[in-house]
Coordinates of N, CA and C and ligand atoms in Angstrom, one line a residue:
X5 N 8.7 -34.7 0.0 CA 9.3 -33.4 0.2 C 8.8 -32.7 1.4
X6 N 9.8 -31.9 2.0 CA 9.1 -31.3 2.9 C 8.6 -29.9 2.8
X7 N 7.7 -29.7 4.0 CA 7.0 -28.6 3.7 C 7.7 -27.4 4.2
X8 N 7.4 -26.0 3.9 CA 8.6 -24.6 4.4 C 7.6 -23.6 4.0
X9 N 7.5 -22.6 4.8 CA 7.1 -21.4 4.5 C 8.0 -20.0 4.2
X10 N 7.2 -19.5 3.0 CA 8.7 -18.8 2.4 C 7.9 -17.8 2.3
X11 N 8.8 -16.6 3.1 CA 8.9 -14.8 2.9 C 9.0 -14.2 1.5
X12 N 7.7 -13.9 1.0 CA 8.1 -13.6 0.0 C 8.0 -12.0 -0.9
X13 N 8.8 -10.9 -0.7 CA 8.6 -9.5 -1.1 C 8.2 -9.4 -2.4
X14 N 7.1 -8.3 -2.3 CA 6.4 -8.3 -3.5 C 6.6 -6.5 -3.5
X15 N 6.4 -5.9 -4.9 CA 7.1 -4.6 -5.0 C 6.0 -3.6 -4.2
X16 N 7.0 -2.4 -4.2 CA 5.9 -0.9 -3.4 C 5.6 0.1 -4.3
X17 N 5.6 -0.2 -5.3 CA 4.8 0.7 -6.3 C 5.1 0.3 -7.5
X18 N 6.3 -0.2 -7.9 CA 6.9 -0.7 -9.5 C 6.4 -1.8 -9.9
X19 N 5.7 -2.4 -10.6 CA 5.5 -3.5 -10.6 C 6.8 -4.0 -11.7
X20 N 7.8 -3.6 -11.9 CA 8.8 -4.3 -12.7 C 9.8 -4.8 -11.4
X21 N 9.5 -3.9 -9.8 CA 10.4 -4.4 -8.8 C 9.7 -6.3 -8.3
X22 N 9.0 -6.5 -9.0 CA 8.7 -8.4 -8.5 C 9.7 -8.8 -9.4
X23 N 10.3 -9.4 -8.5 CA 11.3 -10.4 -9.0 C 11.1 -11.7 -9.5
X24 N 11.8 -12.2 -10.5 CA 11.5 -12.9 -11.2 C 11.5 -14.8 -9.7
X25 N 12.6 -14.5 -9.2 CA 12.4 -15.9 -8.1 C 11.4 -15.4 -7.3
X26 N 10.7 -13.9 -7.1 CA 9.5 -13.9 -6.5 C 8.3 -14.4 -7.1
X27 N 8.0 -14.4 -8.4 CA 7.0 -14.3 -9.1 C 7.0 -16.4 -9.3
X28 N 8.3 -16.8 -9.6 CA 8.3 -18.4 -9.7 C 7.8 -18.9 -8.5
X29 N 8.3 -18.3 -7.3 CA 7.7 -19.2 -5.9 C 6.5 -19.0 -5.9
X30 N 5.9 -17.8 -5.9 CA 4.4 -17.7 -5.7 C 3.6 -18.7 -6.9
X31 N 4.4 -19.2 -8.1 CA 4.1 -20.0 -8.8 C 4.1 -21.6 -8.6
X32 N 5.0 -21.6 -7.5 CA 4.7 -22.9 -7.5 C 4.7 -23.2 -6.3
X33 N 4.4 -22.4 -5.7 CA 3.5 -22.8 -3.9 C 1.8 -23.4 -4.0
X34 N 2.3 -24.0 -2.7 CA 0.7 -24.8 -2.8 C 0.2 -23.8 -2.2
X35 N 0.2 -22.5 -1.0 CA -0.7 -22.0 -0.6 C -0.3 -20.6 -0.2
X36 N -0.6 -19.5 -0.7 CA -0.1 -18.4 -0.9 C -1.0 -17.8 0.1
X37 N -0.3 -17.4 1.6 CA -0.9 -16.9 2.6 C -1.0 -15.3 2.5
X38 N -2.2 -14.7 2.4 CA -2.2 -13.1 1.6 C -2.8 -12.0 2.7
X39 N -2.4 -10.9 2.9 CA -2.7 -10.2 3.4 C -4.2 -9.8 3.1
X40 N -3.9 -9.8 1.7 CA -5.6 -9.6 1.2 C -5.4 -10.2 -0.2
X41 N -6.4 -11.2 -0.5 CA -6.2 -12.4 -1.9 C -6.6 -11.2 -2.7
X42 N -7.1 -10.5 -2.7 CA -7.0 -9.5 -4.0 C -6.6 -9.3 -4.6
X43 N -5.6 -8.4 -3.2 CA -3.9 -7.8 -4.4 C -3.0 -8.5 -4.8
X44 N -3.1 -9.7 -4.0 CA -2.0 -10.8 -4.6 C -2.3 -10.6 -6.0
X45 N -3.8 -11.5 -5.7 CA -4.4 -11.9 -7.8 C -4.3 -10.8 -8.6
X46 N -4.4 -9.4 -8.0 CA -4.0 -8.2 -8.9 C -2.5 -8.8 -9.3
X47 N -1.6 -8.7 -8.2 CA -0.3 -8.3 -8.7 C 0.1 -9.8 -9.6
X48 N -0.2 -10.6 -9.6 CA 0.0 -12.2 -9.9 C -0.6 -11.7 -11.8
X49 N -2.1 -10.8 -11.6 CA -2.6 -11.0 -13.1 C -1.8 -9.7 -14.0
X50 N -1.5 -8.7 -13.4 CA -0.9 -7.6 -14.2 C 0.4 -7.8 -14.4
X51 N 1.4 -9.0 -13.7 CA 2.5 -9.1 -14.1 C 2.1 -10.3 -15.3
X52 N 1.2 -11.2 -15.7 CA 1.0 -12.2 -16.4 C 1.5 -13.5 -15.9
X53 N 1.5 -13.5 -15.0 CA 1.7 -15.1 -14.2 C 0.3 -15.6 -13.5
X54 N 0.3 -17.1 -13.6 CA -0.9 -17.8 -13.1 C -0.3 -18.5 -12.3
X55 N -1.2 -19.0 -11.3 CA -0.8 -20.2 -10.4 C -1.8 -20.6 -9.5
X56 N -1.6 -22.3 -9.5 CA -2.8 -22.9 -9.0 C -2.5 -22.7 -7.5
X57 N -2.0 -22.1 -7.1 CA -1.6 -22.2 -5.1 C -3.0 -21.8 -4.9
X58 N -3.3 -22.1 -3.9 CA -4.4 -21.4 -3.0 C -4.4 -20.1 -2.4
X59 N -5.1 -18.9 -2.7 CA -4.6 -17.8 -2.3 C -5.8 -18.2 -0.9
X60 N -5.3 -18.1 0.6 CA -6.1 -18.0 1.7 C -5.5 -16.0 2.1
X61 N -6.7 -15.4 3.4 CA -6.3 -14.9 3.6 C -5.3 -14.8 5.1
X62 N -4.6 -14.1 5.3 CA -3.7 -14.3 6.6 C -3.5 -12.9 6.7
X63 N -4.1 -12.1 8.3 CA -3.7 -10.9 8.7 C -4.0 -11.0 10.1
X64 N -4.0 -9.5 10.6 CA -4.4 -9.7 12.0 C -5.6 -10.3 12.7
X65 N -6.3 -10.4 12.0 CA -8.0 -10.3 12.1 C -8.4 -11.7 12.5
X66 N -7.6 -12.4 12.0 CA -7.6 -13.7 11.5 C -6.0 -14.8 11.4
X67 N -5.1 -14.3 12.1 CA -4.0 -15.0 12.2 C -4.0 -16.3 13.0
X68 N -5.3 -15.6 14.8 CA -4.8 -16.9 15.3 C -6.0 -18.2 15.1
X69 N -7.0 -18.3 13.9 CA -7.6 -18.9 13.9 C -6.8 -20.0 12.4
X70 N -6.0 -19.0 11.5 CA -5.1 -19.5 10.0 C -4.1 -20.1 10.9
X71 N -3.1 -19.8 11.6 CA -2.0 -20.7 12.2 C -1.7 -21.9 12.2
X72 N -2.9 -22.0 12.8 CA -2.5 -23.7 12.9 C -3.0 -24.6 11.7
X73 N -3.8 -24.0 10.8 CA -4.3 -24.6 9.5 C -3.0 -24.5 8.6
X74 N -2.4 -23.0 8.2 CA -1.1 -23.6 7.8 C 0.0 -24.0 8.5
X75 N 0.7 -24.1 9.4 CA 1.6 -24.8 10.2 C 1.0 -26.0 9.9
X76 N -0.2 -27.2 10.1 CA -0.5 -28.2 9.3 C -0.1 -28.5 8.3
X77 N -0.7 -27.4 7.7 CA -0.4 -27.3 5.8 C 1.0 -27.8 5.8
X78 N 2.0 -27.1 6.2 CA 3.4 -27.2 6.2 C 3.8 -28.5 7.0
X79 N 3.5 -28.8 7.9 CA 3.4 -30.3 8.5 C 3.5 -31.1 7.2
X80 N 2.2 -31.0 6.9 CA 2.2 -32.4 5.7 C 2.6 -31.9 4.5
X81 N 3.9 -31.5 4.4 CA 5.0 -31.1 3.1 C 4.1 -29.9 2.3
X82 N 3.6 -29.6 2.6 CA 3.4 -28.2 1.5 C 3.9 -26.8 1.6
X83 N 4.2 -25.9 0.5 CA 5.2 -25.1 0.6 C 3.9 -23.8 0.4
X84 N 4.4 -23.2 2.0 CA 3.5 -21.9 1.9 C 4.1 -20.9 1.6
X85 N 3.6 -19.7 0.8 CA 3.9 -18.4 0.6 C 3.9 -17.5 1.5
X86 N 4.0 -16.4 2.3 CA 3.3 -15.6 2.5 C 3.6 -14.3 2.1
X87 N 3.1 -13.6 1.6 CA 3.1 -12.0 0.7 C 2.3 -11.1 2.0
X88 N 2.8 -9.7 1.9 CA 2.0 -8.5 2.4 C 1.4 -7.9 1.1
X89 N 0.6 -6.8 1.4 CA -0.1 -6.6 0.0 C 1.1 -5.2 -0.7
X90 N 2.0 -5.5 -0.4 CA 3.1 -4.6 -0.8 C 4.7 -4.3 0.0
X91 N 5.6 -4.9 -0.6 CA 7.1 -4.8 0.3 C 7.0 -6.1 0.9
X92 N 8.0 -5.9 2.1 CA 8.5 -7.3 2.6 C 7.6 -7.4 3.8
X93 N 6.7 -8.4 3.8 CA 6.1 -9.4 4.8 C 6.8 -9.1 6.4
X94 N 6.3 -8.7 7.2 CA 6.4 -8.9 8.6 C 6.9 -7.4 9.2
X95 N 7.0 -6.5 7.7 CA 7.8 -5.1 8.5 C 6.0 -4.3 8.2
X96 N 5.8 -3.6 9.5 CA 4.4 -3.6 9.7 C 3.6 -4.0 9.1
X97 N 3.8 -5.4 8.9 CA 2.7 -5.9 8.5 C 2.6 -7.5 9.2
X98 N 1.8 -8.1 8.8 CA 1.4 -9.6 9.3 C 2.4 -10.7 9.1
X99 N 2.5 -11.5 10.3 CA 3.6 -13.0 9.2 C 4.6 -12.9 10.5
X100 N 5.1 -12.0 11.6 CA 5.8 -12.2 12.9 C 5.4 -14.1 13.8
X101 N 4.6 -14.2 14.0 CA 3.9 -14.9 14.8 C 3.6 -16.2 14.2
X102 N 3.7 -16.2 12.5 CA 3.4 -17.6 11.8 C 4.6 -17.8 12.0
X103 N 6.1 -17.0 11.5 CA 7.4 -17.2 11.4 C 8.2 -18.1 12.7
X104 N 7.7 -17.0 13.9 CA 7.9 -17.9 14.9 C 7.3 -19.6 15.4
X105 N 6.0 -19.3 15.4 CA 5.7 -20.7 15.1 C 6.4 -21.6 13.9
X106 N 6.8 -21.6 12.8 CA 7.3 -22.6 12.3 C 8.5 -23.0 13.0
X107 N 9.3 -21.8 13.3 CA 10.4 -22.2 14.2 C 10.5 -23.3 15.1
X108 N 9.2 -22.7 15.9 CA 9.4 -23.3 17.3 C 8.6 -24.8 16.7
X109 N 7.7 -25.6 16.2 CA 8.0 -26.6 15.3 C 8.7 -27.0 14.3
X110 N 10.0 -26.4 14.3 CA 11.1 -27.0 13.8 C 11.1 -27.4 12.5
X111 N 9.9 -26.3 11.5 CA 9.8 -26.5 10.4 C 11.1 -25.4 9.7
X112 N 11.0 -25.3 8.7 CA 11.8 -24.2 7.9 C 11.4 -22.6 7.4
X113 N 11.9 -21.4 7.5 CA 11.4 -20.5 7.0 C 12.4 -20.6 5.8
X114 N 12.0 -19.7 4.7 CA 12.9 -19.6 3.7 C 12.6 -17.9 3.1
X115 N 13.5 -16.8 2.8 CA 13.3 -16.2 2.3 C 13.6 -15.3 0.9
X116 N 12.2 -15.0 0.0 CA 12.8 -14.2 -1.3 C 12.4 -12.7 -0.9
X117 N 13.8 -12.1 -0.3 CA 13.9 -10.4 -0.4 C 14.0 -10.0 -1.3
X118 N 13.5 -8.1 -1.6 CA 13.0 -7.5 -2.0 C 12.7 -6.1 -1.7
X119 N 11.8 -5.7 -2.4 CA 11.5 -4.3 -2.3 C 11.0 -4.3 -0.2
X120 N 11.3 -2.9 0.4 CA 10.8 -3.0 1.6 C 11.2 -1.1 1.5
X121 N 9.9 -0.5 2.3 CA 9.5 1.0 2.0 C 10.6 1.7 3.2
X122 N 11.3 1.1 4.0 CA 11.6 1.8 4.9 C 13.1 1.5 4.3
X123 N 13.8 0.6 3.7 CA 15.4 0.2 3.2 C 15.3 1.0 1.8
X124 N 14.2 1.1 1.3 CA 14.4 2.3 0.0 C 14.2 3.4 0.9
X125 N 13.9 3.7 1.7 CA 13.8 5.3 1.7 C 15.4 5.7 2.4
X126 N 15.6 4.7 3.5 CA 17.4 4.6 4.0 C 18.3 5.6 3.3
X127 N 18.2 4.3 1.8 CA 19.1 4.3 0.6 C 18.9 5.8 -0.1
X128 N 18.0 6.7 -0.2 CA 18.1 7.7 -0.8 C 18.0 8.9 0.2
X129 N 18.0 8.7 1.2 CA 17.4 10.1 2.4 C 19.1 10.6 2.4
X130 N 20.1 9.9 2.1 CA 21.3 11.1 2.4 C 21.4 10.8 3.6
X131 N 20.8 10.3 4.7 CA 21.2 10.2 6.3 C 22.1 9.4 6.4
X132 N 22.9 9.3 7.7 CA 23.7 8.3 7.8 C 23.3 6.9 7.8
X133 N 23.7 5.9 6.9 CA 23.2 4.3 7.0 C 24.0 3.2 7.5
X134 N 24.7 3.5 8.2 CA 26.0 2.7 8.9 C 24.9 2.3 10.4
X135 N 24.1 3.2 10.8 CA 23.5 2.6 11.9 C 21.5 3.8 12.0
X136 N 20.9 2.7 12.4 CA 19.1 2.8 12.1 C 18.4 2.0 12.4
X137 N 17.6 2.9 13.0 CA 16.1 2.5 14.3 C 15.1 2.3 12.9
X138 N 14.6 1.3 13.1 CA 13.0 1.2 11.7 C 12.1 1.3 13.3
X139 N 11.3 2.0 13.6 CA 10.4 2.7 14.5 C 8.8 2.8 14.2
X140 N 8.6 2.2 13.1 CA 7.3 1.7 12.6 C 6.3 3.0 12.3
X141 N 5.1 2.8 12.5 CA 4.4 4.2 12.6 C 4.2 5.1 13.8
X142 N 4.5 6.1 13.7 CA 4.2 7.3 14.7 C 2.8 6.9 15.3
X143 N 2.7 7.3 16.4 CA 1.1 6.6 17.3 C 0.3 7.5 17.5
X144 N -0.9 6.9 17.5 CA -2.0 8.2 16.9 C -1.9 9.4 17.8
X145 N -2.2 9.6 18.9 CA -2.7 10.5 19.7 C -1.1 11.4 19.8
X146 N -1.2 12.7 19.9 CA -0.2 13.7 19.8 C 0.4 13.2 21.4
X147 N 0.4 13.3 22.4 CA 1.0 12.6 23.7 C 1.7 11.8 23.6
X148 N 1.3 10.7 22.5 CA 1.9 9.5 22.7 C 3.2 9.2 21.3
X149 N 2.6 10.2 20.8 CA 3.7 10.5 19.6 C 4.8 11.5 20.1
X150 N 4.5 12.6 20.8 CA 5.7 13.1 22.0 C 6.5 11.9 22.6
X151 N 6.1 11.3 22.8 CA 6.5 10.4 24.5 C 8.0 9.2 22.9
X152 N 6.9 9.3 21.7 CA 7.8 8.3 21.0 C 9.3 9.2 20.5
X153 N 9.0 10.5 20.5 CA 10.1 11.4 20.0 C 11.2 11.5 21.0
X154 N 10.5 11.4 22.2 CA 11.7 12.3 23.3 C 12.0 10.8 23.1
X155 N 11.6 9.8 23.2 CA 11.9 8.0 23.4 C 14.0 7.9 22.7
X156 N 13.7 8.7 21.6 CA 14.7 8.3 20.7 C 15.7 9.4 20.1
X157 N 15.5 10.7 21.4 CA 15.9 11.6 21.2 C 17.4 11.9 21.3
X158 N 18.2 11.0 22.2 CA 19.5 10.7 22.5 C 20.3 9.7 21.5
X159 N 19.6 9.3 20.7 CA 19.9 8.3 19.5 C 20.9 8.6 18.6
X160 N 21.7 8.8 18.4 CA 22.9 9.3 17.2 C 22.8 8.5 16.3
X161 N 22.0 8.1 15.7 CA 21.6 7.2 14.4 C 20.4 7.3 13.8
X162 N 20.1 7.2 12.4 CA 18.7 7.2 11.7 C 17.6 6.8 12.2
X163 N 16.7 7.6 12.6 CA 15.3 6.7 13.0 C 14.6 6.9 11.8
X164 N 13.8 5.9 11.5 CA 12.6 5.0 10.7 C 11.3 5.6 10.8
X165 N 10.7 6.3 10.5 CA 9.1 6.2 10.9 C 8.0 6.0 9.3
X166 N 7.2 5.5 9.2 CA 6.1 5.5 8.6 C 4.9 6.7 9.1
X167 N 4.4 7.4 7.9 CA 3.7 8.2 8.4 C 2.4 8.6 7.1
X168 N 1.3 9.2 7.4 CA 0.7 9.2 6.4 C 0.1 10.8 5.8
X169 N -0.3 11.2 4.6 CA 0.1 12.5 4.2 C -0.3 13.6 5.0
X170 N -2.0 13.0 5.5 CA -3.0 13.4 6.8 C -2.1 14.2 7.9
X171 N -1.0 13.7 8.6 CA -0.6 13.5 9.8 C 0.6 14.0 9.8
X172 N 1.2 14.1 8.3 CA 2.7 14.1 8.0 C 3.4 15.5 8.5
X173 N 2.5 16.5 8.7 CA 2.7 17.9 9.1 C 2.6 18.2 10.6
X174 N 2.4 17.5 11.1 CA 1.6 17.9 12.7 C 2.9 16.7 12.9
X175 N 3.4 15.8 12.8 CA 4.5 14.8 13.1 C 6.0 15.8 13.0
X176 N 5.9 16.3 11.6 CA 7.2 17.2 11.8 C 7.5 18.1 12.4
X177 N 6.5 18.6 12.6 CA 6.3 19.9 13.9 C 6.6 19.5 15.0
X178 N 6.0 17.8 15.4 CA 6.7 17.6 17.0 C 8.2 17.2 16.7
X179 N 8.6 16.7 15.8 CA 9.7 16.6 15.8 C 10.7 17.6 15.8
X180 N 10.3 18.8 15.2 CA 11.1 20.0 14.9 C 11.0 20.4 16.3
X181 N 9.9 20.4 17.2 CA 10.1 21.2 18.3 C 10.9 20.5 19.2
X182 N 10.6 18.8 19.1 CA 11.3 18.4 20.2 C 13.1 17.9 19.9
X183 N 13.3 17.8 18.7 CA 14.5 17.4 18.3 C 15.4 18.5 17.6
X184 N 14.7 19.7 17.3 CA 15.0 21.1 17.0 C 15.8 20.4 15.4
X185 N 17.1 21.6 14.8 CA 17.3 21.5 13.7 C 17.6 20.2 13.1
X186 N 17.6 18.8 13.3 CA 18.2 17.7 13.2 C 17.8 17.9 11.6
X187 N 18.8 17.4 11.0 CA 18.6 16.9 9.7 C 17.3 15.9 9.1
X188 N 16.4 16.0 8.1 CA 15.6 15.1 7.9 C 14.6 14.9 6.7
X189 N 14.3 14.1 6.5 CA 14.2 13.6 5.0 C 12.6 13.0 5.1
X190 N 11.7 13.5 4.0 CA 10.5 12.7 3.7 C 10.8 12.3 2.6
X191 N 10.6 10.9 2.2 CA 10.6 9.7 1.1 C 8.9 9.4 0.5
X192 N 8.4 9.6 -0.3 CA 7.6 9.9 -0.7 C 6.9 8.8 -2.0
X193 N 6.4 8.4 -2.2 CA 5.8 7.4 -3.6 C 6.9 6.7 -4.2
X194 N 8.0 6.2 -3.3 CA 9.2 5.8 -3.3 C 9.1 4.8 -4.5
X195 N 9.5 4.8 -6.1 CA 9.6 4.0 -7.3 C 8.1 4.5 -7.9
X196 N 7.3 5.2 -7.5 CA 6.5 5.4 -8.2 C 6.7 6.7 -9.2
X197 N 5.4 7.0 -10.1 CA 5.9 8.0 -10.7 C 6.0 9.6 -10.3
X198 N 5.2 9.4 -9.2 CA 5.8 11.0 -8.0 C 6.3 11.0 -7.3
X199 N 7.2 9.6 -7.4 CA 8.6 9.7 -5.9 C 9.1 11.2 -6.0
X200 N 9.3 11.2 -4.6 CA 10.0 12.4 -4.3 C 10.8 12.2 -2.5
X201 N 12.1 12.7 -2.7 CA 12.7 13.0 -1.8 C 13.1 14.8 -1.1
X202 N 12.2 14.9 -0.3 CA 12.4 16.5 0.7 C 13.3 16.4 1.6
X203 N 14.6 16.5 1.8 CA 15.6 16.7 2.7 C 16.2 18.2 2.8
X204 N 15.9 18.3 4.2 CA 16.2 19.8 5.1 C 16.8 19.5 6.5
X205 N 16.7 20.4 7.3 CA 16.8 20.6 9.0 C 15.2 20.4 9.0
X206 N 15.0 19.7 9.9 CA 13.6 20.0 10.3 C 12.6 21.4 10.3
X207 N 13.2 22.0 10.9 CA 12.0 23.7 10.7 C 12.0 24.1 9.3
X208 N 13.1 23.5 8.2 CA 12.9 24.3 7.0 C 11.7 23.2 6.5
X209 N 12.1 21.9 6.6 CA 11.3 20.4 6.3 C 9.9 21.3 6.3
X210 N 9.5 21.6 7.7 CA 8.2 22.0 8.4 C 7.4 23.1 7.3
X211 N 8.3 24.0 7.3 CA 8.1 25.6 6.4 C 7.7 24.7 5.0
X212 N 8.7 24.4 4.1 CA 8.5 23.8 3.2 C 7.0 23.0 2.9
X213 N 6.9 21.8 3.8 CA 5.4 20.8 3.8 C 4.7 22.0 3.7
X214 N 4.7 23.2 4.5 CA 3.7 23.8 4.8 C 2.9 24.6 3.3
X215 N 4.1 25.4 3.0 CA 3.9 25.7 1.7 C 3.2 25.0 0.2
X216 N 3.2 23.6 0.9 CA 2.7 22.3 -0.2 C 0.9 22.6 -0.2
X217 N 0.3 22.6 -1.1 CA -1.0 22.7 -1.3 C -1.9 21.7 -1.0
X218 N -1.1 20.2 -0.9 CA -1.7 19.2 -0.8 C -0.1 18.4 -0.8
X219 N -0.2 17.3 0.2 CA 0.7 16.2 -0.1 C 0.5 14.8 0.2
X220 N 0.2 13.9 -1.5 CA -0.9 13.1 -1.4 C 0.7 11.4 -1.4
X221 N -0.5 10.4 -0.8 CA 0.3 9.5 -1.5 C 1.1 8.7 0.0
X222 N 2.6 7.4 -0.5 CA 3.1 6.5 1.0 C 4.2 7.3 1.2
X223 N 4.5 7.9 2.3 CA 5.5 8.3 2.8 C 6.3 7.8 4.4
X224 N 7.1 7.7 3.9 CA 8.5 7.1 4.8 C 9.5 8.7 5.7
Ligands
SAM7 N1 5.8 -4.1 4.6 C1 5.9 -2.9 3.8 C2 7.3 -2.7 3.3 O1 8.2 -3.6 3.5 O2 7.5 -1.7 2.6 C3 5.4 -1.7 4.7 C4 4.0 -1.9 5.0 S1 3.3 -0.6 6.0 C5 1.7 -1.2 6.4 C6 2.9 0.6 4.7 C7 3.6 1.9 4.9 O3 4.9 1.8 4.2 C8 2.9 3.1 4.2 O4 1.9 3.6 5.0 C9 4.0 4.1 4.0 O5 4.3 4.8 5.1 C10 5.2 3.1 3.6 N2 5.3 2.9 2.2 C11 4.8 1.8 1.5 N3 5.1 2.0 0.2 C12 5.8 3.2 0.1 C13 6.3 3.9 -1.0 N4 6.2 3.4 -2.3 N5 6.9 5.1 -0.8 C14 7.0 5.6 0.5 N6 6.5 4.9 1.5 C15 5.9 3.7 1.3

């Protein structure tokens, strides 16, 4: 048999979102490449599944030293996993760079989709979804988070950002100033039990967070 490494989405807060052909592959892979073996074995023991795979880890830290040990792996027929420690594998997270290399050795990628925090928040924000930028996280320094706003300022389509609760107020305020009333939506513990969706114009967005006493938790 030959060997293939397979994409595989694991849920963003539900654990009833693991899918059942997710939960079988990670069962019968020989080596389950993990962002962090932890949460895999969390999410593997609280759904009630076991499996002999090998949980290794695979992230940035440590990608270009794992590569060529699984690309090996996969060489001599074995079927790797790889999981992020939540959502789908390679959208800010690890697993770009293994995918290409199997390519470019001419091995197989295969993938089980899934939950992914930026295509749930899409789906509920009310914005237009016919066309959308996924933009990753806003970049630390206020300069360089300007320079990403004006970047995508001419854009007539949904931009994407990831952002964190810390930061989430001082981001909408550049946005409000530099993009003024645009329509816009925070997605919030998206399937958890404090999802929440805030859709306004931006300056009301802004007024609103502000009013919040605290705003904990992943937001999109
Ligand atoms: N690969 C993941 C995916 O496909 O969803 C995204 C990984 S990225 C490192 C993590 C960020 O996704 C969080 O900081 C947050 O901005 C967003 N996120 C993850 N889970 C979320 C949720 N349940 N609700 C809202 N945003 C979420």
């Amino acid at each position: 048999m030959s060997g293939c490494l397979v994409i595989v989405s694991t849920p963003i807060g539900n654990l009833s979102d693991f899918s059942k052909r997710a939960a079988r592959t990670l069962e019968n892979s020989d080596i389950i490449a993990c962002e962090d073996t932890r949460m895999t074995r969390k999410l593997l023991a609280l759904s009630g599944r076991t499996s002999t795979a090998k949980l290794v880890p695979y992230h940035d830290h440590n990608g270009a030293t794992m590569r060529p040990k699984l690309l090996a792996d996969i060489g001599a027929g074995k079927i790797v996993a790889l999981v992020s420690d939540a959502g789908t594998p390679l959208i800010s997270d690890p697993g770009y760079k293994l995918v290409a290399a199997c390519h470019d050795n001419g091995f197989k990628v295969a993938t089980v989709p899934g939950p992914s925090a930026p295509l749930a928040a899409l789906t509920v924000s009310g914005l237009p979804s016919d066309k959308f930028v996924f933009a990753g996280f806003l970049p630390p320094t206020t300069r360089a988070c300007e320079a990403a706003i004006r970047d995508i300022r001419n854009l007539s389509m949904t931009i994407i950002w990831f952002e964190t609760p810390r930061r989430l107020l001082k981001s909408l305020t550049l946005m409000s100033d530099i993009l003024g009333p645009r329509l816009a939506v925070v997605a919030r513990e998206l399937t958890k039990m404090h999802e929440e969706v805030i859709r306004a114009p931006l300056p009301d967005l802004v007024a609103q967070i502000q009013r919040r006493e605290s705003l904990r938790g992943e937001i999109v």
